[in-house]
Short mmCIF file of C-alpha atoms in Angstrom, two decimals:
data_model
loop_
_atom_site.label_atom_id
_atom_site.label_comp_id
_atom_site.label_asym_id
_atom_site.label_seq_id
_atom_site.Cartn_x
_atom_site.Cartn_y
_atom_site.Cartn_z
CA UNK A 242 -76.93 93.00 7.65
CA UNK A 243 -73.48 92.35 5.27
CA UNK A 244 -74.34 89.17 3.08
CA UNK A 245 -71.24 87.20 3.41
CA UNK A 246 -68.35 87.22 0.27
CA UNK A 247 -69.13 83.99 -2.01
CA UNK A 248 -66.51 81.44 -2.02
CA UNK A 249 -64.28 80.48 -3.62
CA UNK A 250 -64.11 76.91 -6.05
CA UNK A 251 -61.14 75.92 -8.18
CA UNK A 252 -62.36 75.86 -12.25
CA UNK A 253 -62.37 72.73 -13.02
CA UNK A 254 -59.45 70.42 -14.28
CA UNK A 255 -59.70 67.39 -16.04
CA UNK A 256 -56.17 65.54 -16.13
CA UNK A 257 -54.37 64.98 -19.09
CA UNK A 258 -52.68 61.81 -19.81
CA UNK A 259 -48.95 61.08 -19.31
CA UNK A 260 -47.21 60.20 -21.83
CA UNK A 261 -45.32 56.73 -21.94
CA UNK A 262 -41.75 57.00 -20.81
CA UNK A 263 -39.49 55.73 -23.65
CA UNK A 264 -37.45 54.17 -19.63
CA UNK A 265 -38.14 51.24 -19.29
CA UNK A 266 -39.71 50.51 -15.23
CA UNK A 267 -36.58 48.85 -12.94
CA UNK A 268 -37.35 45.97 -11.83
CA UNK A 269 -39.10 44.78 -8.33
CA UNK A 270 -36.02 44.46 -6.10
CA UNK A 271 -35.71 40.97 -5.31
CA UNK A 272 -37.36 39.15 -2.14
CA UNK A 273 -35.61 38.95 0.56
CA UNK A 274 -34.82 35.49 1.56
CA UNK A 275 -36.54 33.53 4.21
CA UNK A 276 -35.25 33.32 7.49
CA UNK A 277 -35.28 29.60 7.59
CA UNK A 278 -33.17 29.00 4.21
CA UNK A 279 -30.57 31.54 4.57
CA UNK A 280 -29.51 29.20 7.25
CA UNK A 281 -29.69 26.52 5.47
CA UNK A 282 -28.00 28.19 2.45
CA UNK A 283 -24.75 28.62 5.57
CA UNK A 284 -25.47 24.45 6.50
CA UNK A 285 -25.04 23.65 3.50
CA UNK A 286 -22.27 25.50 2.24
CA UNK A 287 -19.91 24.57 5.55
CA UNK A 288 -20.54 20.81 4.91
CA UNK A 289 -19.41 21.39 1.37
CA UNK A 290 -15.84 22.52 3.05
CA UNK A 291 -15.93 19.56 5.51
CA UNK A 292 -16.41 17.85 2.66
CA UNK A 293 -13.54 19.02 1.02
CA UNK A 294 -11.47 18.58 3.21
CA UNK A 295 -12.44 15.60 4.09
CA UNK A 296 -11.47 14.80 0.48
CA UNK A 297 -8.36 15.88 0.81
CA UNK A 298 -7.02 14.24 3.84
CA UNK A 299 -7.40 11.14 2.71
CA UNK A 300 -6.13 11.81 -1.19
CA UNK A 301 -2.70 12.94 1.47
CA UNK A 302 -3.10 9.85 3.81
CA UNK A 303 -3.08 7.83 0.01
CA UNK A 304 0.33 9.40 -1.72
CA UNK A 305 1.81 9.03 2.05
CA UNK A 306 0.33 5.72 1.80
CA UNK A 307 2.91 4.86 -1.27
CA UNK A 308 5.96 6.83 -1.40
CA UNK A 309 8.01 4.26 -2.37
CA UNK A 310 5.86 3.13 -5.76
CA UNK A 311 5.18 0.05 -3.95
CA UNK A 312 2.44 -2.54 -6.24
CA UNK A 313 2.01 -5.52 -3.70
CA UNK A 314 -0.69 -8.04 -5.42
CA UNK A 315 -1.57 -10.70 -2.78
CA UNK A 316 -2.74 -14.57 -4.85
CA UNK A 317 -5.71 -14.04 -7.24
CA UNK A 318 -8.70 -15.24 -5.92
CA UNK A 319 -8.98 -19.01 -6.43
CA UNK A 320 -5.46 -19.32 -5.63
CA UNK A 321 -4.00 -20.53 -2.44
CA UNK A 322 -3.48 -17.07 0.59
CA UNK A 323 -0.53 -15.97 0.48
CA UNK A 324 -0.07 -17.23 4.42
CA UNK A 325 -0.94 -21.01 3.05
CA UNK A 326 2.12 -23.10 2.32
CA UNK A 327 5.58 -22.04 1.85
CA UNK A 328 7.19 -19.70 -1.21
CA UNK A 329 10.02 -18.52 -1.98
CA UNK A 330 10.64 -15.40 -4.16
CA UNK A 331 12.89 -14.26 -7.01
CA UNK A 332 13.42 -11.16 -9.26
CA UNK A 333 10.91 -12.06 -12.33
CA UNK A 334 12.23 -9.00 -15.12
CA UNK A 335 10.80 -5.64 -12.93
CA UNK A 336 9.17 -7.03 -10.51
CA UNK A 337 9.34 -9.56 -6.80
CA UNK A 338 7.41 -12.95 -7.72
CA UNK A 339 6.40 -14.99 -5.10
CA UNK A 340 6.15 -18.86 -5.80
CA UNK A 341 4.52 -22.29 -4.06
CA UNK A 342 7.01 -24.02 -3.68
CA UNK A 343 4.62 -26.97 -4.16
CA UNK A 344 2.70 -26.33 -7.35
CA UNK A 345 5.37 -23.93 -8.13
CA UNK A 346 1.89 -21.48 -8.21
CA UNK A 347 2.84 -17.41 -8.01
CA UNK A 348 2.13 -16.44 -4.77
CA UNK A 349 1.81 -12.60 -5.08
CA UNK A 350 3.65 -9.92 -7.09
CA UNK A 351 5.82 -6.88 -5.95
CA UNK A 352 6.32 -4.28 -7.59
CA UNK A 353 8.05 -0.84 -7.52
CA UNK A 354 7.01 2.20 -9.68
CA UNK A 355 10.06 2.57 -12.21
CA UNK A 356 12.54 0.91 -10.65
CA UNK A 357 13.78 -2.88 -11.37
CA UNK A 358 15.31 -5.81 -8.75
CA UNK A 359 18.91 -6.92 -8.43
CA UNK A 360 18.95 -9.40 -6.00
CA UNK A 361 16.14 -11.12 -4.37
CA UNK A 362 17.30 -12.90 -1.00
CA UNK A 363 14.07 -15.35 0.91
CA UNK A 364 14.59 -16.83 4.05
CA UNK A 365 12.51 -17.24 7.84
CA UNK A 366 9.73 -16.36 6.37
CA UNK A 367 10.23 -12.85 4.52
CA UNK A 368 11.09 -11.36 1.01
CA UNK A 369 14.19 -9.32 1.23
CA UNK A 370 15.35 -7.25 -2.02
CA UNK A 371 17.34 -4.95 -3.06
CA UNK A 372 16.52 -2.11 -5.93
CA UNK A 373 18.76 -0.75 -7.46
CA UNK A 374 17.65 2.51 -6.81
CA UNK A 375 20.00 2.16 -3.08
CA UNK A 376 16.37 0.62 -1.54
CA UNK A 377 16.01 -2.50 0.90
CA UNK A 378 12.93 -3.81 0.88
CA UNK A 379 10.97 -6.44 2.77
CA UNK A 380 7.65 -8.22 2.52
CA UNK A 381 6.29 -10.63 4.53
CA UNK A 382 3.79 -12.57 1.61
CA UNK A 383 0.89 -10.26 3.22
CA UNK A 384 2.54 -7.00 2.64
CA UNK A 385 5.54 -4.52 1.97
CA UNK A 386 6.46 -4.86 6.10
CA UNK A 387 9.92 -2.28 6.04
CA UNK A 388 12.04 -0.25 3.39
CA UNK A 389 16.39 0.81 4.81
CA UNK A 390 18.18 3.71 1.75
CA UNK A 391 21.65 2.10 1.09
CA UNK A 392 24.41 4.19 2.38
CA UNK A 393 26.23 5.51 -0.57
CA UNK A 394 24.87 3.33 -3.38
CA UNK A 395 24.88 5.52 -6.47
CA UNK A 396 29.15 5.58 -5.80
CA UNK A 397 28.99 1.29 -6.00
CA UNK A 398 25.84 -0.18 -7.00
CA UNK A 399 26.08 0.56 -10.82
CA UNK A 400 28.76 -1.22 -11.20
CA UNK A 401 28.87 -3.84 -8.20
CA UNK A 402 24.42 -4.33 -8.98
CA UNK A 403 23.12 -7.73 -6.06
CA UNK A 404 25.83 -10.22 -6.26
CA UNK A 405 26.22 -11.48 -3.15
CA UNK A 406 25.01 -8.76 -1.18
CA UNK A 407 21.81 -9.97 0.45
CA UNK A 408 24.18 -13.31 3.09
CA UNK A 409 21.41 -13.84 5.40
CA UNK A 410 23.17 -14.52 9.15
CA UNK A 411 21.12 -16.83 11.06
CA UNK A 412 19.01 -16.46 13.68
CA UNK A 413 16.43 -13.81 12.32
CA UNK A 414 19.62 -11.39 11.47
CA UNK A 415 20.12 -10.71 7.87
CA UNK A 416 23.64 -9.15 6.21
CA UNK A 417 24.48 -5.99 3.56
CA UNK A 418 27.57 -6.81 2.15
CA UNK A 419 29.16 -3.71 0.66
CA UNK A 420 32.42 -2.52 -0.07
CA UNK A 421 32.79 0.12 2.41
CA UNK A 422 30.49 -2.37 5.13
CA UNK A 423 28.54 -4.20 6.39
CA UNK A 424 25.32 -3.75 7.73
CA UNK A 425 22.95 -6.04 9.91
CA UNK A 426 19.28 -5.78 9.83
CA UNK A 427 16.70 -8.30 11.78
CA UNK A 428 14.58 -9.03 9.44
CA UNK A 429 10.83 -8.50 10.59
CA UNK A 430 11.07 -4.81 10.92
CA UNK A 431 14.05 -4.60 8.98
CA UNK A 432 15.57 -2.49 12.06
CA UNK A 433 19.37 -1.96 12.36
CA UNK A 434 21.80 -4.21 14.67
CA UNK A 435 25.25 -3.45 14.11
CA UNK A 436 27.17 -1.87 11.21
CA UNK A 437 31.19 -3.00 10.92
CA UNK A 438 33.41 -0.50 8.64
CA UNK A 439 36.22 -1.72 6.03
CA UNK A 440 39.67 -1.18 7.26
CA UNK A 441 41.33 1.85 6.11
CA UNK A 442 42.52 0.67 2.89
CA UNK A 443 40.61 -2.21 2.14
CA UNK A 444 36.87 -2.60 1.01
CA UNK A 445 35.02 -5.68 1.33
CA UNK A 446 33.50 -7.95 -1.92
CA UNK A 447 30.41 -8.73 -1.36
CA UNK A 448 30.84 -12.09 -4.14
CA UNK A 449 33.73 -13.22 -1.94
CA UNK A 450 32.29 -14.39 0.55
CA UNK A 451 31.93 -18.47 1.85
CA UNK A 452 29.67 -20.65 4.57
CA UNK A 453 30.78 -23.00 7.07
CA UNK A 454 29.06 -23.35 10.03
CA UNK A 455 27.74 -20.33 11.74
CA UNK A 456 29.80 -18.35 10.61
CA UNK A 457 30.49 -16.12 7.20
CA UNK A 458 33.51 -15.67 5.78
CA UNK A 459 33.70 -12.18 3.91
CA UNK A 460 36.63 -11.01 2.36
CA UNK A 461 38.23 -8.16 2.51
CA UNK A 462 41.44 -6.61 -0.17
CA UNK A 463 43.64 -4.25 1.27
CA UNK A 464 46.56 -2.24 0.08
CA UNK A 465 48.54 -2.93 2.48
CA UNK A 466 48.93 -5.68 5.05
CA UNK A 467 48.84 -8.98 6.42
CA UNK A 468 46.64 -11.89 5.15
CA UNK A 469 45.31 -12.40 7.90
CA UNK A 470 43.68 -8.82 9.07
CA UNK A 471 42.37 -9.53 4.72
CA UNK A 472 39.99 -11.68 6.23
CA UNK A 473 36.31 -11.70 8.05
CA UNK A 474 34.24 -14.27 9.80
CA UNK A 475 30.86 -13.15 10.54
CA UNK A 476 27.33 -13.96 12.42
CA UNK A 477 23.63 -12.78 13.94
CA UNK A 478 26.53 -10.83 16.52
CA UNK A 479 28.58 -8.98 14.23
CA UNK A 480 32.92 -9.79 14.16
CA UNK A 481 33.55 -13.14 14.84
CA UNK A 482 37.00 -11.83 17.59
CA UNK A 483 38.14 -14.34 20.27
CA UNK A 484 36.15 -13.35 24.08
CA UNK A 485 34.19 -10.70 22.00
CA UNK A 486 31.40 -9.10 23.43
CA UNK A 487 28.33 -8.87 21.93
CA UNK A 488 27.27 -5.63 19.62
CA UNK A 489 23.97 -5.02 20.05
CA UNK A 490 21.89 -7.53 18.78
CA UNK A 491 20.92 -9.51 22.25
CA UNK A 492 21.30 -7.98 24.85
CA UNK A 493 24.58 -7.69 26.73
CA UNK A 494 27.24 -8.74 29.39
CA UNK A 495 26.95 -6.84 31.96
CA UNK A 496 30.08 -4.96 33.67
CA UNK A 497 32.96 -2.78 33.65
CA UNK A 498 33.95 -4.13 29.66
CA UNK A 499 30.51 -5.20 28.80
CA UNK A 500 29.28 -2.92 25.67
CA UNK A 501 26.14 -0.38 25.24
#
């Protein structure tokens, strides 16, 4: 019987230690955030965006709320509230100031940034102011209710100023007299009721007006023409003429001659 060859055994080897590497080991990869943590981060980011948008909208709304530079300050604490008792107003420097008719104490102040009031009229519980940029404003003592821009103001306002421009016509109507036209506004809301342009070759004189009963007699000098055409009588319905039709301040008459 043949004897099997002896088994081959690898020679015994001793492991050789490796020399330390000069390259630092790579940092361990960051741990993957938990799914719940990532969701919280997304929600927080969304909330931050919503808050930023709300803040921007609020700032835009605040900017739109004062497009004319209005600065209205009611009565200070300890004084009578703006709605209590009668008051009158007048221009004082760059402000419109209202005073209590009994005590003389200031009731409220109204200013516009960078502007100056040229004329102030108190009538029917309203204060109407004409400003040096041709803007017309109305306030009831609680807030500024309306703004109206006068056309062509840059042509006449610097030389004319506010003398005679604001004329009350009664029944809650205000006449704004300029050389080119007379504009009638409703005091309560500034609604334009009617317009009366000057005749060709003529010009109204705001300072040349006289009150006679319920009528306002307004001078309208002309280069040519009879003197009778150089005087105009007005009231809250417009120009006073025989058998006139109202110019739209109230309900008009019905019929073929009624104006719309």
